[in-house]
mmCIF file of C-alpha atoms in Angstrom:
data_model
loop_
_atom_site.group_PDB
_atom_site.id
_atom_site.type_symbol
_atom_site.label_atom_id
_atom_site.label_comp_id
_atom_site.label_asym_id
_atom_site.label_seq_id
_atom_site.Cartn_x
_atom_site.Cartn_y
_atom_site.Cartn_z
ATOM 1 C CA UNK Y 21 0.000 0.000 0.000
ATOM 2 C CA UNK Y 22 1.449 3.365 -0.997
ATOM 3 C CA UNK Y 23 0.512 6.898 0.013
ATOM 4 C CA UNK Y 24 -2.643 8.433 -1.434
ATOM 5 C CA UNK Y 25 -2.282 11.725 -3.308
ATOM 6 C CA UNK Y 26 -4.859 13.345 -1.031
ATOM 7 C CA UNK Y 27 -3.074 12.328 2.192
ATOM 8 C CA UNK Y 28 -1.571 15.224 4.209
ATOM 9 C CA UNK Y 29 1.918 16.213 3.072
ATOM 10 C CA UNK Y 30 1.975 13.935 0.032
ATOM 11 C CA UNK Y 31 3.749 15.283 -3.056
ATOM 12 C CA UNK Y 32 3.077 13.786 -6.470
ATOM 13 C CA UNK Y 33 6.296 13.803 -8.461
ATOM 14 C CA UNK Y 34 6.177 14.370 -12.241
ATOM 15 C CA UNK Y 35 6.432 10.606 -12.807
ATOM 16 C CA UNK Y 36 3.268 10.141 -10.747
ATOM 17 C CA UNK Y 37 5.144 8.607 -7.821
ATOM 18 C CA UNK Y 38 4.172 9.776 -4.327
ATOM 19 C CA UNK Y 39 6.427 10.877 -1.463
ATOM 20 C CA UNK Y 40 5.442 12.417 1.859
ATOM 21 C CA UNK Y 41 6.928 15.363 3.692
ATOM 22 C CA UNK Y 42 6.070 16.295 7.246
ATOM 23 C CA UNK Y 43 7.130 18.212 10.308
ATOM 24 C CA UNK Y 44 8.234 16.141 13.261
ATOM 25 C CA UNK Y 45 6.709 18.679 15.666
ATOM 26 C CA UNK Y 46 3.288 17.847 14.198
ATOM 27 C CA UNK Y 47 1.315 14.698 15.066
ATOM 28 C CA UNK Y 48 1.811 11.698 12.810
ATOM 29 C CA UNK Y 49 -0.754 11.957 9.987
ATOM 30 C CA UNK Y 50 -3.497 9.351 9.823
ATOM 31 C CA UNK Y 51 -2.994 6.530 7.380
ATOM 32 C CA UNK Y 52 -0.183 4.111 6.731
ATOM 33 C CA UNK Y 53 3.165 4.563 8.416
ATOM 34 C CA UNK Y 54 6.253 5.111 6.285
ATOM 35 C CA UNK Y 55 8.234 2.078 5.216
ATOM 36 C CA UNK Y 56 11.325 4.307 4.960
ATOM 37 C CA UNK Y 57 12.031 7.809 6.247
ATOM 38 C CA UNK Y 58 14.784 10.360 5.839
ATOM 39 C CA UNK Y 59 15.212 12.645 8.838
ATOM 40 C CA UNK Y 60 16.795 15.999 8.038
ATOM 41 C CA UNK Y 61 18.003 17.164 11.429
ATOM 42 C CA UNK Y 62 21.008 18.745 13.116
ATOM 43 C CA UNK Y 63 21.106 15.973 15.695
ATOM 44 C CA UNK Y 64 20.346 12.271 15.558
ATOM 45 C CA UNK Y 65 16.597 11.530 15.556
ATOM 46 C CA UNK Y 66 14.939 9.135 17.979
ATOM 47 C CA UNK Y 67 14.496 5.521 16.908
ATOM 48 C CA UNK Y 68 11.393 4.629 14.888
ATOM 49 C CA UNK Y 69 9.620 1.371 13.990
ATOM 50 C CA UNK Y 70 10.459 1.633 10.263
ATOM 51 C CA UNK Y 71 13.712 1.810 8.358
ATOM 52 C CA UNK Y 72 15.183 5.295 8.422
ATOM 53 C CA UNK Y 73 18.204 7.355 7.552
ATOM 54 C CA UNK Y 74 19.525 10.443 9.272
ATOM 55 C CA UNK Y 75 20.956 13.177 7.070
ATOM 56 C CA UNK Y 76 22.741 15.756 9.207
ATOM 57 C CA UNK Y 77 21.112 19.061 8.265
ATOM 58 C CA UNK Y 78 20.931 21.898 10.820
ATOM 59 C CA UNK Y 79 17.778 24.030 10.889
ATOM 60 C CA UNK Y 80 17.721 26.862 8.316
ATOM 61 C CA UNK Y 81 20.954 25.560 6.779
ATOM 62 C CA UNK Y 82 22.091 23.116 4.110
ATOM 63 C CA UNK Y 83 23.067 19.454 4.385
ATOM 64 C CA UNK Y 84 26.365 18.985 6.205
ATOM 65 C CA UNK Y 85 27.583 16.727 3.359
ATOM 66 C CA UNK Y 86 26.306 17.501 -0.146
ATOM 67 C CA UNK Y 87 27.637 14.226 -1.590
ATOM 68 C CA UNK Y 88 25.847 12.194 1.074
ATOM 69 C CA UNK Y 89 22.677 14.251 0.516
ATOM 70 C CA UNK Y 90 22.669 13.409 -3.212
ATOM 71 C CA UNK Y 91 23.156 9.706 -2.392
ATOM 72 C CA UNK Y 92 20.251 9.831 0.077
ATOM 73 C CA UNK Y 93 17.975 11.557 -2.470
ATOM 74 C CA UNK Y 94 18.855 9.083 -5.236
ATOM 75 C CA UNK Y 95 18.264 6.122 -2.917
ATOM 76 C CA UNK Y 96 14.967 7.573 -1.691
ATOM 77 C CA UNK Y 97 13.716 8.122 -5.240
ATOM 78 C CA UNK Y 98 14.617 4.530 -6.145
ATOM 79 C CA UNK Y 99 12.615 3.355 -3.126
ATOM 80 C CA UNK Y 100 9.650 5.508 -4.166
ATOM 81 C CA UNK Y 101 9.857 4.013 -7.665
ATOM 82 C CA UNK Y 102 9.732 0.517 -6.109
ATOM 83 C CA UNK Y 103 6.492 1.448 -4.361
ATOM 84 C CA UNK Y 104 7.820 2.076 -0.864
ATOM 85 C CA UNK Y 105 6.163 4.683 1.356
ATOM 86 C CA UNK Y 106 9.009 7.181 1.648
ATOM 87 C CA UNK Y 107 8.819 10.154 3.970
ATOM 88 C CA UNK Y 108 11.114 13.164 4.382
ATOM 89 C CA UNK Y 109 10.838 15.048 7.660
ATOM 90 C CA UNK Y 110 12.467 17.866 9.589
ATOM 91 C CA UNK Y 111 11.276 19.867 12.577
ATOM 92 C CA UNK Y 112 8.674 21.990 10.822
ATOM 93 C CA UNK Y 113 8.368 20.152 7.504
ATOM 94 C CA UNK Y 114 9.026 23.210 5.356
ATOM 95 C CA UNK Y 115 12.602 24.424 4.896
ATOM 96 C CA UNK Y 116 14.778 21.317 4.922
ATOM 97 C CA UNK Y 117 11.946 19.004 3.905
ATOM 98 C CA UNK Y 118 10.864 21.339 1.095
ATOM 99 C CA UNK Y 119 14.449 21.626 -0.115
ATOM 100 C CA UNK Y 120 14.887 17.846 -0.142
ATOM 101 C CA UNK Y 121 11.563 17.371 -1.956
ATOM 102 C CA UNK Y 122 12.625 19.963 -4.556
ATOM 103 C CA UNK Y 123 15.847 18.006 -5.147
ATOM 104 C CA UNK Y 124 13.816 14.811 -5.473
ATOM 105 C CA UNK Y 125 11.588 16.564 -8.017
ATOM 106 C CA UNK Y 126 14.688 17.537 -10.013
ATOM 107 C CA UNK Y 127 15.865 13.923 -10.027
ATOM 108 C CA UNK Y 128 12.369 13.004 -11.266
ATOM 109 C CA UNK Y 129 12.474 15.488 -14.146
ATOM 110 C CA UNK Y 130 11.545 18.988 -12.939
ATOM 111 C CA UNK Y 131 14.025 21.596 -14.230
ATOM 112 C CA UNK Y 132 16.137 22.950 -11.367
ATOM 113 C CA UNK Y 133 14.969 26.524 -11.928
ATOM 114 C CA UNK Y 134 11.329 25.381 -11.534
ATOM 115 C CA UNK Y 135 11.711 22.962 -8.626
ATOM 116 C CA UNK Y 136 11.057 25.403 -5.766
ATOM 117 C CA UNK Y 137 7.875 26.645 -7.447
ATOM 118 C CA UNK Y 138 6.826 23.033 -8.121
ATOM 119 C CA UNK Y 139 7.186 22.039 -4.466
ATOM 120 C CA UNK Y 140 5.506 25.227 -3.245
ATOM 121 C CA UNK Y 141 2.557 24.626 -5.565
ATOM 122 C CA UNK Y 142 2.215 20.907 -4.841
ATOM 123 C CA UNK Y 143 3.437 20.444 -1.249
ATOM 124 C CA UNK Y 144 3.562 23.661 0.807
ATOM 125 C CA UNK Y 145 3.571 27.316 -0.163
ATOM 126 C CA UNK Y 146 6.139 27.827 2.628
ATOM 127 C CA UNK Y 147 8.582 25.168 1.400
ATOM 128 C CA UNK Y 148 12.257 26.046 0.912
ATOM 129 C CA UNK Y 149 12.623 28.846 3.449
ATOM 130 C CA UNK Y 150 16.011 30.504 3.001
ATOM 131 C CA UNK Y 151 17.861 32.112 0.091
ATOM 132 C CA UNK Y 152 20.685 29.567 0.398
ATOM 133 C CA UNK Y 153 18.195 26.679 0.303
ATOM 134 C CA UNK Y 154 16.737 28.160 -2.911
ATOM 135 C CA UNK Y 155 20.247 28.503 -4.355
ATOM 136 C CA UNK Y 156 21.072 24.916 -3.353
ATOM 137 C CA UNK Y 157 18.015 23.708 -5.305
ATOM 138 C CA UNK Y 158 18.805 25.856 -8.355
ATOM 139 C CA UNK Y 159 22.342 24.396 -8.458
ATOM 140 C CA UNK Y 160 21.213 20.799 -7.884
ATOM 141 C CA UNK Y 161 21.470 18.699 -11.060
ATOM 142 C CA UNK Y 162 20.056 15.409 -12.253
#
């Protein structure tokens, strides 16, 4: 069972695949739990019942390791393509999560200069919060 397009925080990628973003300060949305999650945090997240990966990413900043971030995004997209319920989450679910979702959208075919607008239109109008996060997305390549 995958996400449903109408579920809270779910982004439909150009390929039609679904991925969920959320804020960890918010309650867990109703519906199925993730089968895999990427936590975009400055410190290690608490343990969860599903497979997860921690990508060190301080609030309002960029990933600590850009090479690792690309590897995480590529792996997550492959999991989405295999039908896994993949979730990206940070504290508020907007800046870091929006930036990661924009990079995922680029890997799925959205031009880099359109990715922020794509995520804002299809996930959250507040996604990708800082100028350097926007620049990171614009410079991210397939």
